[in-house]
Amino acid sequence: SQQGEEDPQALSIQEGENATMNCSYKTSINNLQWYRQNSGRGLVHLILIRSNEREKHSGRLRVTLDTSKKSSSLLITASRAADTASYFCATYNSGYSTLTFGKGTMLLVSP
Amino acid sequence: NAGVTQTPKFRVLKTGQSMTLLCAQDMNHEYMYWYRQDPGMGLRLIHYSVGEGTTAKGEVPDGYNVSRLKKQNFLLGLESAAPSQTSVYFCASTLTGMGEQYFGPGTRLTVT
């Protein structure tokens, strides 16, 4: 069964707006990662946040992690049309030794 | 560096046929993975390897076999293809099991 579940399933915004995607998971984790997938392409790693971290930034990306609520959020600020893609969260638990991916959020950014 | 490459990019099989998908990485990564991606299902792990000569089952291993004879290559085999194996297959690798994974471009497989 899949560990992470993203919300919403789809998000449509205008260029310049912020996009927020959420991820919830079920068991304890060592880290949580976010990936982007452009249509028909392989996944690209965006950011990794460890279980002892609460917030992390990378360019226009901001990730938060709340281990007490077993949830994470990905914020993309000042969205661009090029941000149109599917975004996946993935959790790593040392007991499983593998990443478990959610079903993703499809983001559409209109010019 | 080419990163992670997959061969072939597309393939159409008839039910019962066999084939092998090849994944190669030039980053000296220990860990390699095979996933399948179906609409609305996200990525599901088929098999993985934590080093040369090792393999382990993932979430959906039935109908697939793998081999890791060389560190840089990870092969996924379908012995008798079924329509349920129509999917997009992704290979990934990572230096450490908990680190970021690098993905190949995918193989789109259709089984008729």
Coordinates of N, CA and C in Angstrom, one line a residue:
Chain A
S1 N 0.8 -1.2 0.0 CA 0.0 0.0 0.0 C 0.9 1.2 0.0
Q2 N 0.4 2.3 -0.5 CA 1.2 3.5 -0.7 C 1.2 4.3 0.6
Q3 N 2.3 4.9 0.9 CA 2.5 5.6 2.2 C 2.0 7.0 2.1
G4 N 2.4 7.7 1.0 CA 2.1 9.1 0.9 C 0.8 9.3 0.1
E5 N 0.0 10.3 0.5 CA -1.1 10.7 -0.3 C -1.1 12.1 -0.5
E6 N -1.1 12.6 -1.7 CA -1.1 14.0 -2.0 C -2.5 14.6 -2.1
D7 N -2.6 15.9 -1.8 CA -3.9 16.6 -1.9 C -3.6 18.0 -2.3
P8 N -4.2 18.6 -3.2 CA -5.3 18.0 -4.0 C -4.8 17.1 -5.1
Q9 N -5.7 16.4 -5.8 CA -5.3 15.5 -6.9 C -4.9 16.4 -8.1
A10 N -5.6 17.5 -8.2 CA -5.3 18.4 -9.3 C -5.5 19.9 -8.9
L11 N -4.7 20.8 -9.4 CA -4.6 22.2 -9.0 C -4.4 23.0 -10.3
S12 N -5.3 24.0 -10.5 CA -5.1 24.9 -11.6 C -5.0 26.3 -11.1
I13 N -3.9 27.0 -11.5 CA -3.7 28.4 -11.1 C -3.2 29.2 -12.2
Q14 N -3.1 30.5 -12.0 CA -2.6 31.5 -13.0 C -1.1 31.7 -12.7
E15 N -0.4 32.1 -13.7 CA 1.0 32.4 -13.5 C 1.1 33.6 -12.5
G16 N 2.1 33.5 -11.6 CA 2.4 34.5 -10.6 C 1.8 34.1 -9.3
E17 N 0.8 33.2 -9.3 CA 0.1 32.8 -8.0 C 1.0 31.7 -7.4
N18 N 0.7 31.5 -6.1 CA 1.4 30.4 -5.3 C 0.6 29.1 -5.4
A19 N 1.4 28.0 -5.4 CA 0.7 26.7 -5.5 C 1.1 25.9 -4.2
T20 N 0.2 25.4 -3.5 CA 0.5 24.6 -2.3 C -0.1 23.2 -2.5
M21 N 0.8 22.2 -2.3 CA 0.4 20.8 -2.3 C 0.7 20.2 -1.0
N22 N -0.2 19.3 -0.6 CA 0.0 18.6 0.7 C 0.2 17.1 0.5
C23 N 0.9 16.6 1.5 CA 1.2 15.1 1.5 C 0.9 14.6 2.9
S24 N 0.2 13.5 3.0 CA 0.0 12.9 4.3 C 0.5 11.5 4.2
Y25 N 1.0 11.0 5.3 CA 1.6 9.6 5.4 C 1.2 8.9 6.6
K26 N 1.5 7.6 6.7 CA 0.9 6.8 7.8 C 1.8 6.4 8.9
T27 N 3.0 6.1 8.5 CA 4.0 5.5 9.5 C 5.1 6.5 9.7
S28 N 6.0 6.2 10.7 CA 7.1 7.0 10.9 C 8.1 7.0 9.7
I29 N 8.8 8.1 9.5 CA 9.7 8.2 8.4 C 11.1 8.7 8.8
N30 N 12.1 8.5 8.0 CA 13.4 9.0 8.1 C 13.5 10.3 7.3
N31 N 12.9 10.3 6.2 CA 12.9 11.6 5.4 C 11.7 11.6 4.4
L32 N 11.4 12.7 3.9 CA 10.3 12.8 2.9 C 10.9 13.6 1.8
Q33 N 10.6 13.2 0.6 CA 11.1 13.8 -0.6 C 10.0 14.2 -1.6
W34 N 10.2 15.3 -2.3 CA 9.3 15.7 -3.4 C 10.0 15.6 -4.7
Y35 N 9.2 15.1 -5.7 CA 9.7 14.9 -7.0 C 8.7 15.6 -8.0
R36 N 9.2 16.0 -9.2 CA 8.4 16.6 -10.2 C 8.5 15.7 -11.4
Q37 N 7.3 15.5 -12.1 CA 7.3 14.8 -13.4 C 6.6 15.6 -14.5
N38 N 7.4 15.9 -15.5 CA 6.7 16.5 -16.6 C 6.1 15.4 -17.5
S39 N 5.1 15.8 -18.3 CA 4.4 14.8 -19.0 C 5.3 13.9 -19.8
G40 N 5.2 12.6 -19.6 CA 5.9 11.6 -20.4 C 7.4 11.5 -20.1
R41 N 7.8 12.1 -19.0 CA 9.2 12.1 -18.6 C 9.4 11.3 -17.3
G42 N 10.7 11.1 -17.0 CA 11.0 10.5 -15.7 C 10.9 11.6 -14.6
L43 N 10.9 11.1 -13.3 CA 10.8 12.0 -12.2 C 12.1 12.7 -11.9
V44 N 12.0 13.9 -11.4 CA 13.1 14.7 -11.1 C 13.0 15.1 -9.6
H45 N 14.1 14.8 -8.9 CA 14.1 15.1 -7.5 C 14.1 16.6 -7.2
L46 N 13.3 17.1 -6.3 CA 13.2 18.5 -6.0 C 13.9 18.9 -4.7
I47 N 13.5 18.2 -3.6 CA 13.9 18.5 -2.3 C 13.7 17.4 -1.3
L48 N 14.6 17.2 -0.4 CA 14.5 16.2 0.7 C 14.5 16.9 2.0
I49 N 13.6 16.5 2.9 CA 13.5 17.0 4.2 C 13.6 15.9 5.2
R50 N 14.5 16.0 6.2 CA 14.7 14.9 7.1 C 13.7 15.0 8.3
S51 N 13.5 13.9 9.0 CA 12.4 13.9 10.0 C 12.7 14.9 11.1
N52 N 13.9 15.3 11.3 CA 14.2 16.2 12.4 C 14.2 17.7 11.9
E53 N 13.8 17.9 10.7 CA 13.7 19.2 10.1 C 12.3 19.6 10.0
R54 N 12.0 20.9 10.1 CA 10.6 21.4 10.0 C 10.3 22.2 8.7
E55 N 11.4 22.8 8.2 CA 11.2 23.6 7.0 C 12.5 23.6 6.2
K56 N 12.3 23.6 4.9 CA 13.4 23.7 4.0 C 13.1 24.5 2.8
H57 N 14.1 25.2 2.2 CA 13.8 26.1 1.1 C 14.8 25.7 0.0
S58 N 14.3 25.9 -1.3 CA 15.2 25.7 -2.4 C 14.6 26.6 -3.5
G59 N 15.3 27.7 -3.8 CA 14.8 28.6 -4.8 C 13.3 29.1 -4.5
R60 N 12.4 28.8 -5.4 CA 11.0 29.2 -5.2 C 10.2 28.1 -4.4
L61 N 10.9 27.0 -4.0 CA 10.2 25.9 -3.3 C 10.4 26.1 -1.8
R62 N 9.3 25.8 -1.1 CA 9.4 25.7 0.4 C 8.6 24.5 0.8
V63 N 9.3 23.7 1.6 CA 8.7 22.4 2.1 C 8.7 22.5 3.6
T64 N 7.5 22.1 4.1 CA 7.4 22.0 5.6 C 7.1 20.5 5.9
L65 N 7.4 20.1 7.1 CA 7.2 18.8 7.6 C 6.7 18.8 9.0
D66 N 5.6 18.2 9.3 CA 5.0 18.1 10.7 C 4.9 16.7 11.0
T67 N 5.8 16.1 11.7 CA 5.8 14.7 12.0 C 4.7 14.3 13.0
S68 N 4.3 15.3 13.8 CA 3.2 15.0 14.7 C 1.9 14.7 14.0
K69 N 1.7 15.4 12.9 CA 0.5 15.3 12.1 C 0.8 14.3 10.9
K70 N 2.0 13.9 10.7 CA 2.4 13.0 9.6 C 1.9 13.7 8.3
S71 N 2.4 14.9 8.1 CA 2.1 15.6 6.9 C 3.2 16.5 6.5
S72 N 3.2 16.9 5.2 CA 4.2 17.8 4.6 C 3.4 18.6 3.6
S73 N 4.0 19.8 3.3 CA 3.4 20.6 2.3 C 4.6 21.2 1.4
L74 N 4.3 21.3 0.1 CA 5.2 21.9 -0.9 C 4.5 23.2 -1.4
L75 N 5.2 24.3 -1.2 CA 4.8 25.6 -1.7 C 5.7 26.0 -2.8
I76 N 5.1 26.3 -4.0 CA 5.8 26.9 -5.1 C 5.4 28.3 -5.2
T77 N 6.3 29.3 -5.0 CA 5.9 30.7 -5.1 C 6.1 31.2 -6.5
A78 N 5.2 32.2 -6.8 CA 5.3 32.9 -8.1 C 5.4 31.9 -9.2
S79 N 4.4 31.1 -9.4 CA 4.4 30.0 -10.3 C 4.5 30.5 -11.8
R80 N 5.1 29.6 -12.6 CA 5.4 29.9 -14.0 C 4.7 28.8 -14.8
A81 N 4.4 29.0 -16.0 CA 3.8 28.0 -16.9 C 4.7 26.8 -16.9
A82 N 6.0 27.0 -16.8 CA 7.0 25.8 -16.9 C 6.9 24.9 -15.6
D83 N 6.2 25.4 -14.6 CA 6.0 24.6 -13.4 C 4.9 23.6 -13.6
T84 N 4.1 23.7 -14.7 CA 3.1 22.7 -15.0 C 3.7 21.3 -15.1
A85 N 3.2 20.4 -14.2 CA 3.8 19.1 -14.0 C 3.0 18.3 -13.0
S86 N 3.3 17.1 -12.8 CA 2.8 16.3 -11.6 C 3.8 16.3 -10.5
Y87 N 3.4 16.4 -9.3 CA 4.3 16.5 -8.2 C 4.0 15.3 -7.2
F88 N 5.0 14.6 -6.8 CA 4.9 13.5 -6.0 C 5.7 13.6 -4.7
C89 N 5.1 13.2 -3.6 CA 5.8 13.1 -2.4 C 6.2 11.6 -2.2
A90 N 7.3 11.4 -1.6 CA 7.8 10.0 -1.3 C 8.4 9.9 0.1
T91 N 8.1 8.9 0.8 CA 8.6 8.8 2.1 C 9.6 7.6 2.2
Y92 N 10.6 7.9 3.1 CA 11.6 6.8 3.3 C 11.6 6.4 4.7
N93 N 11.4 5.1 4.9 CA 11.4 4.5 6.2 C 12.5 3.4 6.3
S94 N 13.4 3.5 7.2 CA 14.6 2.6 7.2 C 14.2 1.2 7.4
G95 N 13.0 0.9 7.9 CA 12.5 -0.4 8.1 C 12.2 -1.1 6.8
Y96 N 11.7 -0.3 5.8 CA 11.4 -0.8 4.5 C 12.6 -0.6 3.5
S97 N 13.5 0.3 3.8 CA 14.7 0.5 3.0 C 14.3 1.0 1.5
T98 N 13.1 1.4 1.3 CA 12.8 1.9 0.0 C 11.9 3.1 0.1
L99 N 11.8 3.9 -1.0 CA 10.9 5.0 -1.1 C 9.5 4.5 -1.4
T100 N 8.5 5.1 -0.8 CA 7.1 4.9 -1.2 C 6.5 6.1 -1.7
F101 N 6.0 6.1 -2.9 CA 5.5 7.3 -3.6 C 3.9 7.4 -3.4
G102 N 3.5 8.6 -3.3 CA 2.1 8.9 -3.4 C 1.6 8.9 -4.8
K103 N 0.3 9.2 -5.0 CA -0.3 9.2 -6.4 C -0.1 10.5 -7.1
G104 N 0.3 11.6 -6.4 CA 0.7 12.8 -7.1 C -0.4 13.8 -7.2
T105 N 0.1 15.1 -7.4 CA -0.8 16.2 -7.6 C -0.5 16.8 -9.0
M106 N -1.5 16.9 -9.9 CA -1.3 17.5 -11.2 C -1.5 19.0 -11.1
L107 N -0.4 19.8 -11.4 CA -0.5 21.2 -11.3 C -0.5 21.8 -12.7
L108 N -1.5 22.6 -13.0 CA -1.5 23.3 -14.3 C -1.4 24.8 -14.0
V109 N -0.4 25.4 -14.6 CA -0.2 26.9 -14.4 C -0.5 27.5 -15.8
S110 N -1.5 28.4 -15.8 CA -1.9 29.0 -17.1 C -1.3 30.4 -17.2
P111 N -0.8 30.7 -18.4 CA -0.2 32.0 -18.6 C -1.2 33.2 -18.4
Chain B
N1 N 28.2 12.9 -18.2 CA 27.5 11.7 -17.6 C 26.1 11.6 -18.2
A2 N 25.7 10.3 -18.6 CA 24.4 10.1 -19.2 C 23.4 10.0 -18.1
G3 N 23.8 9.7 -16.9 CA 22.8 9.5 -15.8 C 22.2 8.1 -15.9
V4 N 20.9 8.0 -15.9 CA 20.2 6.7 -16.0 C 19.6 6.6 -17.3
T5 N 19.9 5.6 -18.0 CA 19.3 5.3 -19.4 C 18.5 4.0 -19.4
Q6 N 17.5 4.0 -20.2 CA 16.6 2.8 -20.3 C 16.5 2.4 -21.8
T7 N 16.5 1.1 -22.0 CA 16.3 0.6 -23.3 C 15.3 -0.5 -23.3
P8 N 14.3 -0.6 -24.2 CA 14.0 0.4 -25.2 C 13.1 1.5 -24.6
K9 N 12.7 2.5 -25.5 CA 11.8 3.5 -25.0 C 10.3 3.1 -25.2
F10 N 10.1 2.3 -26.2 CA 8.7 1.9 -26.5 C 8.8 0.4 -26.9
R11 N 7.7 -0.3 -26.6 CA 7.7 -1.7 -27.0 C 6.2 -2.2 -27.0
V12 N 5.9 -3.0 -28.0 CA 4.5 -3.6 -28.1 C 4.8 -5.1 -28.1
L13 N 4.1 -5.8 -27.2 CA 4.3 -7.2 -27.1 C 2.9 -7.9 -27.2
K14 N 2.9 -9.1 -27.7 CA 1.7 -9.9 -27.6 C 1.7 -10.7 -26.4
T15 N 0.5 -11.0 -25.9 CA 0.3 -11.8 -24.7 C 1.2 -13.1 -24.8
G16 N 1.9 -13.4 -23.7 CA 2.7 -14.6 -23.7 C 4.2 -14.4 -24.2
Q17 N 4.5 -13.3 -24.9 CA 5.8 -13.1 -25.3 C 6.7 -12.6 -24.1
S18 N 8.0 -12.7 -24.3 CA 8.9 -12.3 -23.3 C 9.8 -11.2 -23.7
M19 N 10.3 -10.4 -22.8 CA 11.2 -9.3 -23.1 C 12.0 -8.9 -21.9
T20 N 13.1 -8.2 -22.1 CA 14.0 -7.7 -21.1 C 14.1 -6.2 -21.3
L21 N 13.9 -5.5 -20.2 CA 14.2 -4.1 -20.2 C 15.5 -3.8 -19.5
L22 N 16.3 -3.0 -20.1 CA 17.7 -2.7 -19.6 C 17.7 -1.3 -19.0
C23 N 18.3 -1.2 -17.8 CA 18.6 0.0 -17.2 C 20.1 0.1 -16.9
A24 N 20.7 1.2 -17.2 CA 22.1 1.5 -17.0 C 22.3 2.8 -16.4
Q25 N 23.3 2.9 -15.4 CA 23.6 4.1 -14.8 C 25.1 4.2 -14.7
D26 N 25.6 5.5 -14.9 CA 27.0 5.7 -14.9 C 27.5 6.6 -13.7
M27 N 26.7 6.5 -12.6 CA 27.0 7.3 -11.4 C 27.6 6.5 -10.3
N28 N 27.9 5.2 -10.5 CA 28.5 4.3 -9.5 C 27.5 4.2 -8.3
H29 N 26.2 4.2 -8.6 CA 25.3 4.0 -7.5 C 25.1 2.6 -7.1
E30 N 24.9 2.4 -5.8 CA 24.8 1.0 -5.3 C 23.3 0.5 -5.5
Y31 N 22.4 1.4 -5.3 CA 21.0 1.0 -5.2 C 20.3 1.3 -6.6
M32 N 19.5 0.3 -7.0 CA 18.8 0.5 -8.3 C 17.4 -0.1 -8.1
Y33 N 16.4 0.5 -8.8 CA 15.0 0.2 -8.6 C 14.3 0.1 -10.0
W34 N 13.3 -0.7 -10.0 CA 12.3 -0.7 -11.1 C 10.9 -0.4 -10.5
Y35 N 10.3 0.6 -11.2 CA 8.9 1.0 -10.8 C 8.0 0.8 -12.1
R36 N 6.7 0.7 -11.8 CA 5.8 0.8 -12.9 C 4.8 2.0 -12.5
Q37 N 4.4 2.7 -13.5 CA 3.5 3.8 -13.3 C 2.2 3.6 -14.1
D38 N 1.1 3.5 -13.5 CA -0.2 3.4 -14.1 C -1.0 4.6 -13.8
P39 N -2.0 4.9 -14.7 CA -2.8 6.1 -14.5 C -3.5 6.1 -13.1
G40 N -3.4 7.1 -12.3 CA -4.1 7.2 -11.1 C -3.5 6.3 -10.0
M41 N -2.3 5.7 -10.3 CA -1.8 4.8 -9.2 C -0.4 5.2 -8.7
G42 N 0.1 6.3 -9.3 CA 1.4 6.7 -8.8 C 2.5 5.7 -9.2
L43 N 3.6 5.7 -8.6 CA 4.7 4.7 -8.8 C 4.6 3.6 -7.8
R44 N 4.7 2.4 -8.4 CA 4.8 1.2 -7.5 C 6.1 0.4 -7.7
L45 N 6.7 0.1 -6.7 CA 8.0 -0.6 -6.7 C 7.9 -2.1 -7.1
I46 N 8.6 -2.5 -8.1 CA 8.5 -3.9 -8.6 C 9.6 -4.7 -7.9
H47 N 10.8 -4.4 -8.2 CA 12.0 -5.0 -7.6 C 13.1 -4.0 -7.4
Y48 N 14.0 -4.3 -6.5 CA 15.1 -3.4 -6.3 C 16.4 -4.2 -6.0
S49 N 17.5 -3.4 -6.0 CA 18.8 -4.1 -5.7 C 19.6 -3.1 -4.8
V50 N 20.3 -3.7 -3.8 CA 21.1 -2.8 -2.9 C 22.6 -3.0 -3.2
G51 N 22.9 -3.6 -4.3 CA 24.3 -3.8 -4.7 C 24.4 -4.9 -5.8
E52 N 25.6 -4.9 -6.4 CA 25.8 -5.9 -7.4 C 25.6 -7.3 -6.9
G53 N 24.8 -8.1 -7.7 CA 24.5 -9.5 -7.3 C 23.4 -9.6 -6.3
T54 N 22.7 -8.5 -5.9 CA 21.6 -8.6 -5.0 C 20.3 -8.2 -5.7
T55 N 19.2 -8.8 -5.3 CA 17.9 -8.3 -5.7 C 16.9 -8.6 -4.6
A56 N 15.8 -7.8 -4.6 CA 14.8 -8.0 -3.6 C 13.4 -7.6 -4.2
K57 N 12.3 -8.1 -3.6 CA 11.0 -7.9 -4.1 C 10.5 -6.6 -3.6
G58 N 9.7 -5.9 -4.4 CA 9.0 -4.7 -4.0 C 7.6 -4.9 -3.7
E59 N 6.8 -4.0 -4.0 CA 5.3 -4.0 -3.8 C 4.6 -4.9 -4.7
V60 N 5.0 -4.9 -6.0 CA 4.3 -5.7 -7.1 C 5.2 -6.5 -7.9
P61 N 5.8 -7.5 -7.3 CA 6.9 -8.3 -8.0 C 6.4 -9.4 -9.0
D62 N 5.1 -9.8 -8.8 CA 4.6 -11.0 -9.6 C 4.7 -10.8 -11.1
G63 N 5.2 -11.8 -11.8 CA 5.3 -11.7 -13.2 C 6.5 -11.1 -13.7
Y64 N 7.4 -10.7 -12.9 CA 8.7 -10.0 -13.2 C 9.9 -10.7 -12.6
N65 N 11.0 -10.7 -13.3 CA 12.2 -11.1 -12.6 C 13.3 -10.1 -12.9
V66 N 14.3 -10.0 -12.1 CA 15.4 -9.0 -12.3 C 16.8 -9.7 -12.1
S67 N 17.8 -9.0 -12.6 CA 19.1 -9.4 -12.3 C 20.1 -8.2 -12.3
R68 N 21.1 -8.3 -11.4 CA 22.1 -7.2 -11.3 C 23.4 -7.9 -11.3
L69 N 23.8 -8.3 -12.5 CA 25.1 -9.0 -12.6 C 26.3 -8.0 -12.6
K70 N 26.0 -6.8 -13.1 CA 27.0 -5.7 -13.0 C 26.5 -4.5 -12.3
K71 N 27.3 -3.8 -11.6 CA 26.8 -2.7 -10.7 C 26.1 -1.7 -11.5
Q72 N 26.5 -1.4 -12.7 CA 25.9 -0.4 -13.5 C 24.6 -0.8 -14.2
N73 N 24.3 -2.0 -14.3 CA 23.1 -2.5 -15.0 C 22.1 -3.2 -14.1
F74 N 20.8 -3.0 -14.4 CA 19.7 -3.6 -13.7 C 18.7 -4.0 -14.7
L75 N 18.5 -5.3 -14.9 CA 17.6 -5.8 -16.0 C 16.3 -6.3 -15.4
L76 N 15.2 -5.9 -16.1 CA 13.9 -6.4 -15.7 C 13.3 -7.3 -16.8
G77 N 12.9 -8.5 -16.4 CA 12.4 -9.4 -17.4 C 11.0 -9.7 -17.2
L78 N 10.3 -9.9 -18.3 CA 8.9 -10.4 -18.3 C 8.9 -11.7 -19.0
E79 N 8.7 -12.8 -18.4 CA 8.8 -14.1 -19.0 C 7.6 -14.4 -19.9
S80 N 6.4 -14.0 -19.5 CA 5.2 -14.3 -20.3 C 4.3 -13.1 -20.1
A81 N 4.4 -12.1 -21.0 CA 3.7 -10.9 -20.8 C 2.2 -11.0 -20.8
A82 N 1.5 -10.2 -19.9 CA 0.1 -10.2 -19.8 C -0.4 -8.8 -20.0
P83 N -1.7 -8.6 -20.5 CA -2.2 -7.2 -20.7 C -2.1 -6.4 -19.5
S84 N -2.2 -7.0 -18.3 CA -2.1 -6.2 -17.0 C -0.7 -5.6 -16.8
Q85 N 0.3 -6.0 -17.6 CA 1.6 -5.5 -17.5 C 1.8 -4.3 -18.4
T86 N 0.8 -3.9 -19.1 CA 0.8 -2.7 -19.9 C 1.0 -1.5 -18.9
S87 N 2.1 -0.7 -19.1 CA 2.4 0.3 -18.2 C 3.6 1.1 -18.7
V88 N 4.0 2.1 -17.9 CA 5.2 2.8 -18.1 C 6.2 2.4 -17.0
Y89 N 7.4 1.9 -17.4 CA 8.3 1.4 -16.5 C 9.5 2.4 -16.3
F90 N 9.8 2.7 -15.1 CA 10.9 3.6 -14.8 C 11.9 2.9 -13.9
C91 N 13.2 3.1 -14.3 CA 14.3 2.7 -13.5 C 14.8 3.9 -12.7
A92 N 15.4 3.6 -11.6 CA 16.0 4.7 -10.8 C 17.2 4.2 -10.1
S93 N 18.1 5.1 -9.7 CA 19.3 4.7 -8.9 C 19.6 5.7 -7.8
T94 N 20.3 5.3 -6.8 CA 20.7 6.2 -5.8 C 21.9 5.7 -5.1
L95 N 22.7 6.6 -4.6 CA 24.0 6.2 -3.9 C 23.7 5.5 -2.6
T96 N 22.9 6.2 -1.8 CA 22.4 5.5 -0.6 C 21.0 5.3 -0.6
G97 N 20.5 4.3 0.1 CA 19.1 3.9 0.0 C 18.1 5.0 0.4
M98 N 18.5 6.0 1.3 CA 17.6 7.0 1.7 C 17.8 8.3 1.0
G99 N 18.7 8.4 0.0 CA 18.9 9.6 -0.7 C 18.0 9.8 -1.9
E100 N 18.3 10.9 -2.6 CA 17.5 11.2 -3.8 C 17.7 10.2 -4.8
Q101 N 16.6 9.9 -5.5 CA 16.7 8.9 -6.6 C 16.8 9.6 -8.0
Y102 N 17.6 9.1 -8.9 CA 17.7 9.6 -10.2 C 17.0 8.6 -11.1
F103 N 16.1 9.2 -11.9 CA 15.2 8.4 -12.8 C 15.6 8.4 -14.2
G104 N 15.4 7.3 -14.9 CA 15.5 7.2 -16.3 C 14.3 7.8 -17.0
P105 N 14.3 7.8 -18.3 CA 13.2 8.5 -19.1 C 12.0 7.6 -19.2
G106 N 12.1 6.3 -18.9 CA 10.9 5.4 -18.9 C 10.8 4.6 -20.2
T107 N 10.2 3.5 -20.1 CA 9.8 2.6 -21.2 C 8.3 2.4 -21.2
R108 N 7.7 2.7 -22.3 CA 6.3 2.5 -22.5 C 6.0 1.2 -23.1
L109 N 5.4 0.3 -22.3 CA 5.1 -1.1 -22.8 C 3.7 -1.3 -22.9
T110 N 3.3 -1.8 -24.1 CA 1.9 -2.2 -24.3 C 1.9 -3.7 -24.6
V111 N 1.0 -4.4 -23.9 CA 0.8 -5.8 -24.1 C -0.6 -6.1 -24.7
T112 N -0.7 -6.6 -25.9 CA -2.0 -6.8 -26.5 C -2.4 -8.3 -26.5

